[in-house]
Coordinates of C-alpha atoms and ligand atoms in Angstrom, one line a residue:
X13 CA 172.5 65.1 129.6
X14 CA 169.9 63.2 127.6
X15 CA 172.1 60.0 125.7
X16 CA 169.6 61.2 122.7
X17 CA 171.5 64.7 122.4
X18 CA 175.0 63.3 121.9
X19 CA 173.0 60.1 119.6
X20 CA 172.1 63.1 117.1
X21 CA 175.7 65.0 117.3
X22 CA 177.3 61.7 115.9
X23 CA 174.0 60.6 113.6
X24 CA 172.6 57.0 113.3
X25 CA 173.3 55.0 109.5
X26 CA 170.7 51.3 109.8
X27 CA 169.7 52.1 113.5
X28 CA 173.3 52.2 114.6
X29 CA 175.3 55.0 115.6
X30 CA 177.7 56.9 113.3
X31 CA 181.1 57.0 114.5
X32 CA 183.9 58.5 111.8
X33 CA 180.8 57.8 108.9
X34 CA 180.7 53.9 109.9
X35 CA 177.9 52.3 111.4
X36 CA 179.0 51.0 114.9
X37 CA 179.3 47.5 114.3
X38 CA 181.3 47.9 111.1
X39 CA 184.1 49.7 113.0
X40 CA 184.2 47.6 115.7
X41 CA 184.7 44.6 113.2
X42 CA 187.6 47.2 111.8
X43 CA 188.8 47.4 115.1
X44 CA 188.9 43.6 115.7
X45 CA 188.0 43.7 119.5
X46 CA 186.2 45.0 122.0
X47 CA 186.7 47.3 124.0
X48 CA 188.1 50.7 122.4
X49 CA 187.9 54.6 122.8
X50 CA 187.4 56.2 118.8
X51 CA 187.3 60.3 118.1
X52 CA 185.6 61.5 115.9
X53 CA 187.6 63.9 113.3
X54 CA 184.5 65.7 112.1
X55 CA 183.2 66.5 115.5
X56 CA 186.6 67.4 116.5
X57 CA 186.6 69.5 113.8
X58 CA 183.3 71.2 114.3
X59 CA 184.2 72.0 117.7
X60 CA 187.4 73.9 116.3
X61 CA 185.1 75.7 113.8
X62 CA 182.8 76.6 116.4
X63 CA 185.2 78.2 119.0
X64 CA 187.1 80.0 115.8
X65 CA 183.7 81.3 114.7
X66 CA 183.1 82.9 118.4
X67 CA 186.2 84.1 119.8
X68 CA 188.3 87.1 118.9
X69 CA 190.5 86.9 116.0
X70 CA 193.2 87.9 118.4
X71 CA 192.8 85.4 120.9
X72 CA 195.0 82.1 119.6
X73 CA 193.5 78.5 120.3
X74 CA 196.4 75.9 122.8
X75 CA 195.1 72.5 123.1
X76 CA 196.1 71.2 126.4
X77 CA 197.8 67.7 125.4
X78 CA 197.2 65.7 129.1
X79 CA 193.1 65.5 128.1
X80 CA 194.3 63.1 125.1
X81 CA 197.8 62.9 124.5
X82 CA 197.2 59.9 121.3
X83 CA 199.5 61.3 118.8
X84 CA 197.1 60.8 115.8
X85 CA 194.7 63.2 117.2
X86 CA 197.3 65.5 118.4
X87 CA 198.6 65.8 114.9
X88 CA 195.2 66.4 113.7
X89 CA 194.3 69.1 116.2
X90 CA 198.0 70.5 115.0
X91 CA 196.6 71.8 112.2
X92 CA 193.9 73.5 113.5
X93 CA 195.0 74.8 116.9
X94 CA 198.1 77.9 117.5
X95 CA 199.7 76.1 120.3
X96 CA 200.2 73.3 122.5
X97 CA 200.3 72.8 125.9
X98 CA 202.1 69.4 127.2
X99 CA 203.0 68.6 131.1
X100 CA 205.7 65.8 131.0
X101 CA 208.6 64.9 128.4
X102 CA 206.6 62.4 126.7
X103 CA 203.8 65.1 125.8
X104 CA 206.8 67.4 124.8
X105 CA 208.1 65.0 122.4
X106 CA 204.7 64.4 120.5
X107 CA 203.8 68.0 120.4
X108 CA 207.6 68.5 118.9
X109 CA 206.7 65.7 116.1
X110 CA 203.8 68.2 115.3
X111 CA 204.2 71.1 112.6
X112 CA 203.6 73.8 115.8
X113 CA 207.1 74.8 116.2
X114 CA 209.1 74.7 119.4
X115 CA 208.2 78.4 120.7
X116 CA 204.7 77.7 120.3
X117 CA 204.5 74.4 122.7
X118 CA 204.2 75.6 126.2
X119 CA 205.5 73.5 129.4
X120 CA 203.3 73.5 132.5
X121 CA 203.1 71.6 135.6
X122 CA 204.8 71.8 139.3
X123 CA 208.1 69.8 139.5
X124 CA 209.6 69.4 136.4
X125 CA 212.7 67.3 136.1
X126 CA 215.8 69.0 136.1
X127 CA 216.4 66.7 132.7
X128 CA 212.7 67.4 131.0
X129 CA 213.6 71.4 131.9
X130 CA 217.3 71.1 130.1
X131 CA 215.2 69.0 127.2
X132 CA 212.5 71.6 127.0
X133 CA 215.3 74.8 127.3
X134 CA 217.4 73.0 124.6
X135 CA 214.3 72.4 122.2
X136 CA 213.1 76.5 122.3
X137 CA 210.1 75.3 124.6
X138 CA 208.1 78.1 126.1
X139 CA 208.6 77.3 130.4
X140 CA 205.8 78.1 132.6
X141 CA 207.8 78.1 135.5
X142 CA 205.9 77.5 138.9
X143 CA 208.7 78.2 141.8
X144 CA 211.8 79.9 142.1
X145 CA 213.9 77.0 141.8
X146 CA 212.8 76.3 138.5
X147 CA 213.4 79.6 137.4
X148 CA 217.3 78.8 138.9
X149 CA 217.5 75.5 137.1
X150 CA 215.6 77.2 133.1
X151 CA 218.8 79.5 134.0
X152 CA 221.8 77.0 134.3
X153 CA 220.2 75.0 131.5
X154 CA 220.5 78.5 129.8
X155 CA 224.0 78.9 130.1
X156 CA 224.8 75.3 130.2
X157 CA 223.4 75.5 126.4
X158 CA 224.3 78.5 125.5
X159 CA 221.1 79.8 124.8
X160 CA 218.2 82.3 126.0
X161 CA 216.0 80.2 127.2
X162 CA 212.1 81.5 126.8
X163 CA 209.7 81.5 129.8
X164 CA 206.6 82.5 131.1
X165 CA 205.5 83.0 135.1
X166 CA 202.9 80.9 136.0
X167 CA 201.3 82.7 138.7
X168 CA 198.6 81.7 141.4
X169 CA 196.0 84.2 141.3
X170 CA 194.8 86.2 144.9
X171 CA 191.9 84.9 143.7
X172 CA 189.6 82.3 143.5
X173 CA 187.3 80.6 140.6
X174 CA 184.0 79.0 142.0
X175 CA 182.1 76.2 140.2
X176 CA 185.5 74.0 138.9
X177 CA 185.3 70.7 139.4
X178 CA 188.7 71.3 139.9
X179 CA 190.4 74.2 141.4
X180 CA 194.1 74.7 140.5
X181 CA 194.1 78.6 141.5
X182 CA 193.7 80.7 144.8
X183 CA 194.5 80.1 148.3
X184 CA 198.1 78.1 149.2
X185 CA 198.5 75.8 145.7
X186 CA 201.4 73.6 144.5
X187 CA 200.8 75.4 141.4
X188 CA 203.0 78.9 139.9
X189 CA 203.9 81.7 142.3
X190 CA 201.9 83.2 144.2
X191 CA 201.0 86.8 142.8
X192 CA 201.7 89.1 145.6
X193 CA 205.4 87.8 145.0
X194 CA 205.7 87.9 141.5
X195 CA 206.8 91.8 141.5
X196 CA 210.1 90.4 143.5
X197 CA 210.6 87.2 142.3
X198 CA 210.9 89.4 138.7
X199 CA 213.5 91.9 139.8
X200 CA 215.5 89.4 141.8
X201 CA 215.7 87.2 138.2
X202 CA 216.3 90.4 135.9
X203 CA 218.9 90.4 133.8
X204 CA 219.3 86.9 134.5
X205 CA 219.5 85.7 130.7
X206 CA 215.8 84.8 130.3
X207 CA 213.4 85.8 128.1
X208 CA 210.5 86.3 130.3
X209 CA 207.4 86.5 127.6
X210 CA 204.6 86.9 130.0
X211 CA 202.5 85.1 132.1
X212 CA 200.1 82.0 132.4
X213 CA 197.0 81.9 134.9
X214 CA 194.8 78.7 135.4
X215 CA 192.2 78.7 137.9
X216 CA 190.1 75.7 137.7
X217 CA 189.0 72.8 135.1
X218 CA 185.7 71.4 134.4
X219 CA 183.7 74.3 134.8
X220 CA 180.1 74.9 133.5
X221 CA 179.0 78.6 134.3
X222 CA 180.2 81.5 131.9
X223 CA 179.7 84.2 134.3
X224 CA 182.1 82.3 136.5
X225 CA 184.8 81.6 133.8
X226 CA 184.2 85.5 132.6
X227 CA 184.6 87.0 135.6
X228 CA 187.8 84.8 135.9
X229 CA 189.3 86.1 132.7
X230 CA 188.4 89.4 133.8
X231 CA 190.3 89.2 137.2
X232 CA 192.9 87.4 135.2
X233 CA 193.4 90.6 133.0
X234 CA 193.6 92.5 135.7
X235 CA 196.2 90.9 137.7
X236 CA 198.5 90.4 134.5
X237 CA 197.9 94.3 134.0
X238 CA 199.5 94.9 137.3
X239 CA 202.5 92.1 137.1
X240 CA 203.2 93.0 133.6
X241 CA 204.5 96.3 134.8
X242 CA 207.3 94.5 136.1
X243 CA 208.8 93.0 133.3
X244 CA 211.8 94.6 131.3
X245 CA 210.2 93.9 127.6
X246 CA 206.9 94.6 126.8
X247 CA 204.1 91.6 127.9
X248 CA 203.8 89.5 124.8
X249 CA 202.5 86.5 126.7
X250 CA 199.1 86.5 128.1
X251 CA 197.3 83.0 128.7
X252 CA 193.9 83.0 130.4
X253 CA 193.7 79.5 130.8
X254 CA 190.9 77.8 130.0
X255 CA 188.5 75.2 132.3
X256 CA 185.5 75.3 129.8
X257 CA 183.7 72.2 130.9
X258 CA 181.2 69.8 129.0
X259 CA 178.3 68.3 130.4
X260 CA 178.3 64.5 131.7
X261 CA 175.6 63.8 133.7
X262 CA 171.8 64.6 133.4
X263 CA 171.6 67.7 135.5
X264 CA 174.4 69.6 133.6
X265 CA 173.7 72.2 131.5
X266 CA 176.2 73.1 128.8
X267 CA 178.4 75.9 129.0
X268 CA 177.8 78.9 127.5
X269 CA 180.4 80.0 125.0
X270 CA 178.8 82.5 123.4
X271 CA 178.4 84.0 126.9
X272 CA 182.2 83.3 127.2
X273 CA 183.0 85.0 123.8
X274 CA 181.4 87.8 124.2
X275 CA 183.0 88.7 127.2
X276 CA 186.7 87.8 125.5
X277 CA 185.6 90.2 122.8
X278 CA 185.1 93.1 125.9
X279 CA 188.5 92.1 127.1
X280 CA 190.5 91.9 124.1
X281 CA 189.2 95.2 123.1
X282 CA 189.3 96.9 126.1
X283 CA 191.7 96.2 128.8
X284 CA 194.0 94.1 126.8
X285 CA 194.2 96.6 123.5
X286 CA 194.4 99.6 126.4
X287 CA 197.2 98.2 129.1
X288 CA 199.3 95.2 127.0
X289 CA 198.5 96.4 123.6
X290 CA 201.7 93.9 122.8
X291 CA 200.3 90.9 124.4
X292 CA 199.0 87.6 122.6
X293 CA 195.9 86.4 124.3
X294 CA 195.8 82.7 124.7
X295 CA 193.2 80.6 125.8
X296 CA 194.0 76.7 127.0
X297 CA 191.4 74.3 125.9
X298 CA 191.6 70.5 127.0
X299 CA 188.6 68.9 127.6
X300 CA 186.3 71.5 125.9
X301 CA 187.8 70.6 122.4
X302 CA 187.9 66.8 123.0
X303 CA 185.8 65.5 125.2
X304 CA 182.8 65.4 123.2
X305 CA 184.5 63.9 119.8
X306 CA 185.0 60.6 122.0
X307 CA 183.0 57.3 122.8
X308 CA 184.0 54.2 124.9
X309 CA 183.1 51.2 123.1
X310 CA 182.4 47.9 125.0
X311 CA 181.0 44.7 124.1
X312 CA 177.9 42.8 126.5
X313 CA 179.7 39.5 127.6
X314 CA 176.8 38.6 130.3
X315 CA 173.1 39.7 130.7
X316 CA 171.9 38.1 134.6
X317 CA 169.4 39.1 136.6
X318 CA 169.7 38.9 140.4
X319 CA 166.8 39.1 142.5
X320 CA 164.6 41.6 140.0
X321 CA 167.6 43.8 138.6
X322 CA 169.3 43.1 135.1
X323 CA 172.5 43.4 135.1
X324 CA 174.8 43.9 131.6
X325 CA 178.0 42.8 132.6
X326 CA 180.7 44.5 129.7
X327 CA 184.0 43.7 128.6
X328 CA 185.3 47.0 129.4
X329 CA 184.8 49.4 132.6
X330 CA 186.4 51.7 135.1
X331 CA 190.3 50.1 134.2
X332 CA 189.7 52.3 130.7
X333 CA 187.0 55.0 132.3
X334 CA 187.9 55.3 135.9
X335 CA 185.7 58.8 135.8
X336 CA 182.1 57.1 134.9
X337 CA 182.8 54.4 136.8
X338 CA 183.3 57.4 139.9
X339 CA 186.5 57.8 140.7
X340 CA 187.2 54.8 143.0
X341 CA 184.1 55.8 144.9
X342 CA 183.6 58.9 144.9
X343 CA 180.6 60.4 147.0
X344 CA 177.9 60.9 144.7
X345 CA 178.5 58.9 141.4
X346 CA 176.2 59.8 138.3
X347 CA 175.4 58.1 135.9
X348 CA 177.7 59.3 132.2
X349 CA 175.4 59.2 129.1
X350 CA 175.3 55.8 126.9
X351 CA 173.4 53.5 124.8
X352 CA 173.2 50.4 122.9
X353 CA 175.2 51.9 120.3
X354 CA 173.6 48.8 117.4
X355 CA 170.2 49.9 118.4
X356 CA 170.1 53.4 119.0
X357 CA 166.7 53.4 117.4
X358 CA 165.4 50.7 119.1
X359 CA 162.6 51.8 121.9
X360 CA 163.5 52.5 125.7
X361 CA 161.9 48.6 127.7
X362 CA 163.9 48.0 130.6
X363 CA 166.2 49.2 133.1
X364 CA 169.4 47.5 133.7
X365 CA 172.6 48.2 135.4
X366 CA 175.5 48.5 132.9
X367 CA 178.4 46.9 135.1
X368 CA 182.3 46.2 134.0
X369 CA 184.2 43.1 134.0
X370 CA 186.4 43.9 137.1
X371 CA 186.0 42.3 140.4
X372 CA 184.6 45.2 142.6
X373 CA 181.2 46.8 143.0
X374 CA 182.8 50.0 142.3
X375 CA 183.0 49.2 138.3
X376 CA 179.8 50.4 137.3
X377 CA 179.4 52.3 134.1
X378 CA 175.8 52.9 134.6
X379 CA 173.4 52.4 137.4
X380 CA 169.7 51.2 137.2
X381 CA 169.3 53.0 133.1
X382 CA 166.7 53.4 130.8
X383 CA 167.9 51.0 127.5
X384 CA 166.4 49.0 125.0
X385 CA 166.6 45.5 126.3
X386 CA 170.3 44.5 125.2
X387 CA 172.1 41.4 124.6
X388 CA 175.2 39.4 125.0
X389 CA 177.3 40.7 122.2
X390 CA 175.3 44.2 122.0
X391 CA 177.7 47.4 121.8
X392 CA 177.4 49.6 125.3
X393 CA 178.5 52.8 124.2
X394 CA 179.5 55.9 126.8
X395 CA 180.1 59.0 125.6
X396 CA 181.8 61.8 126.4
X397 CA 184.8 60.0 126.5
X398 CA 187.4 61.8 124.2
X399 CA 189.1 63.6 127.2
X400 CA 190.6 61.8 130.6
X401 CA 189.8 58.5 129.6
X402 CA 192.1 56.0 128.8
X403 CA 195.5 57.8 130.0
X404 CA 193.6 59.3 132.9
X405 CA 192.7 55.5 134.3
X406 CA 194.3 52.9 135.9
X407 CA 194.6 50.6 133.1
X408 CA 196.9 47.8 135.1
X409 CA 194.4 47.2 137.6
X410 CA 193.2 43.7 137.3
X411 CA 195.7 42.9 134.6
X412 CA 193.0 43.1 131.3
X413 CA 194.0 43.8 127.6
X414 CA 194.8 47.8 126.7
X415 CA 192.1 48.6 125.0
X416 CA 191.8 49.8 121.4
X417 CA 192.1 53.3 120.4
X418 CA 191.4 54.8 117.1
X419 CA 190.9 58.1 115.7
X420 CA 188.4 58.0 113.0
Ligands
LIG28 C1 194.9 70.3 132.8 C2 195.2 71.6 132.4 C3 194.5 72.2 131.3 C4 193.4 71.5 130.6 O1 192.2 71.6 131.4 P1 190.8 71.2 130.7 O2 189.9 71.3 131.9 O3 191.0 69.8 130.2 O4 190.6 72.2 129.7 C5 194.9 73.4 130.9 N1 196.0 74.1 131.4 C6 196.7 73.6 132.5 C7 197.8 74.3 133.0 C8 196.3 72.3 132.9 O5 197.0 71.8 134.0

């Protein structure tokens, strides 16, 4: 995507851009050093607003906590989201310091402690269980406890989502049980002291094309149709997943949620209302609510040129961002959108390589790019940055300073 769209969803105040109302260089003074990662309430906000204005009443909102687990903008989203989904006991924790009670926080992810799944039975945590021996170990926490614990099956689809730039459904998968099994694995566990509420699919993440995440949700439906006929209670359960992806690189197009939407409406009042009238569509959102509110600050330590090419050599790089940096070398690397956030209206009149301060050719934020000529002490700015950045890099390689983090 063109740096110029995402310059005009954040706004510019004295040729700088606007990040939480402040003129770049103003918060970085407020943040006292260089580099940092700030979200943006207002465009976290208008994202919420946007999916609430598209999708079905019926259809409630989970923010998937591993995109950005900082417990200021988890407390934020709090207010505006139904649930929460967290993967680990640390995640748990902030989602239970949130006003979304207990039965409202989900647990996902394959091999769960024995101790996180005892924590999460104790605290009324809704279990996705993902194997048959964590269904045995949600039941002796159970009755260790004394209580019913609450659980939903996480099931790997028989089928398979194209276009995810991650797929986490179809095939042989570490992830839930697989779906032809699920009719058994439900009458060997009935009557077993669990409260089975329904059942979670996620096929892929990072996914761009609507018709592909429609026709998903539609298979999705489908399969929980069938499965749902197996459960003693009525299905009250019923989360789609998610994967909406956002656009990082020049040649992606922005998904189409309307295009989503409008198939959700279809489903919600069609096969959902007709087969699980009782069920509680849920959708699980990452990335798609807060990857966009999110920029990557760094500071220009060194301009060089070597043999024709200027270099910008920043105080940050891929120990904070390891995905625009290309995942440790990942076969083709492109480029993620940024600017000279202090001159934003400043014309395009060179091309430089935006490189970090680690020792390897792989930290490289952006290759051979179009910017205003910058200098030393000149703000680099990526965006796209609110989702799998700092907790999703390896922040102890090389030994540099955690960076900043704000949510403003
Ligand atoms: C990672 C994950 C998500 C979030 O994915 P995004 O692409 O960030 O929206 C949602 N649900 C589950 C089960 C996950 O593992």
């Amino acid at each position: 995507m063109n740096p110029d769209v995402h310059v005009s969803r954040f706004g510019v105040i004295d040729g700088e851009l606007r990040v939480g109302g402040m003129r770049l260089s103003l918060l970085a003074s407020r943040m006292g050093s260089t580099p940092f990662f700030a979200y943006d309430r207002a465009l976290l906000d208008a994202r919420i607003d946007l999916l609430r204005s598209v999708l079905p009443t019926k259809v409630q909102l989970s923010y998937a906590m591993k995109a950005n687990p900082m417990p200021a903008l988890v407390q934020h989203l709090a207010n505006r989201v139904d649930r929460i989904d967290v993967a680990s006991a640390l995640e748990m924790q902030v989602a239970l310091d949130t006003v979304i009670r207990p039965g409202l926080v989900s647990f996902a992810g394959p091999g769960k402690a024995p101790a996180e799944i005892r924590q999460a039975v104790a605290a009324g945590i809704l279990i996705e269980v993902e194997s048959t021996t964590e269904i045995e170990r949600v039941i002796g926490a159970g009755s260790e406890l004394g209580v019913t614990p609450s659980v939903a099956v996480r099931v790997n689809p028989d089928f398979s989502v194209k276009g995810s730039g991650m797929r986490m459904g179809g095939g042989p998968q570490q992830f839930g049980i697989d779906a032809e099994t699920v009719p058994d694995v439900l009458r060997t566990y009935r009557g077993a002291g669990l409260d089975i509420q329904g059942f979670h699919v996620f096929a892929g993440s990072q996914n761009l094309n609507a018709s592909i995440i429609a026709e998903a949700q539609r298979k999705t439906v489908n399969l929980v149709a069938t499965l749902a006929e197996h459960l003693e209670e009525p299905i009250r359960y019923l989360n789609l997943g998610g994967g909406f992806g956002i656009p990082y690189s020049q040649k992606d197009e922005p998904l189409d949620v309307d295009a989503v939407a409008t198939n959700l409406h279809d489903l919600v009042h069609g096969e959902i209302d007709r087969l699980m009238p009782t069920a509680t569509p849920v959708i699980e959102l990452g990335r798609y609510l807060v990857g966009e509110c999110g920029v990557y600050v760094t500071r220009v330590l060194d301009r060089k040129i070597s043999r024709g090419r200027t270099y910008l050599v920043v105080d940050g790089g891929m120990h904070h961002q390891l995905a625009a940096s290309g995942n440790f070398g990942q076969a083709i690397r492109r480029n993620y959108p940024l600017v000279v956030g202090n001159r934003v209206e400043a014309s395009l009149g060179e091309r430089a390589t935006v490189v970090g301060c680690l020792c390897t050719p792989l930290d490289l934020l952006g290759d051979d790019v179009e910017l205003p000529p910058a200098e030393i002490d000149d703000l680099i700015v990526v965006f796209q940055q609110g989702a799998y950045g700092l907790t999703a890099s390896p922040t102890a390689f090389l030994g540099h300073p955690a960076p900043g983090e704000a949510l403003v």
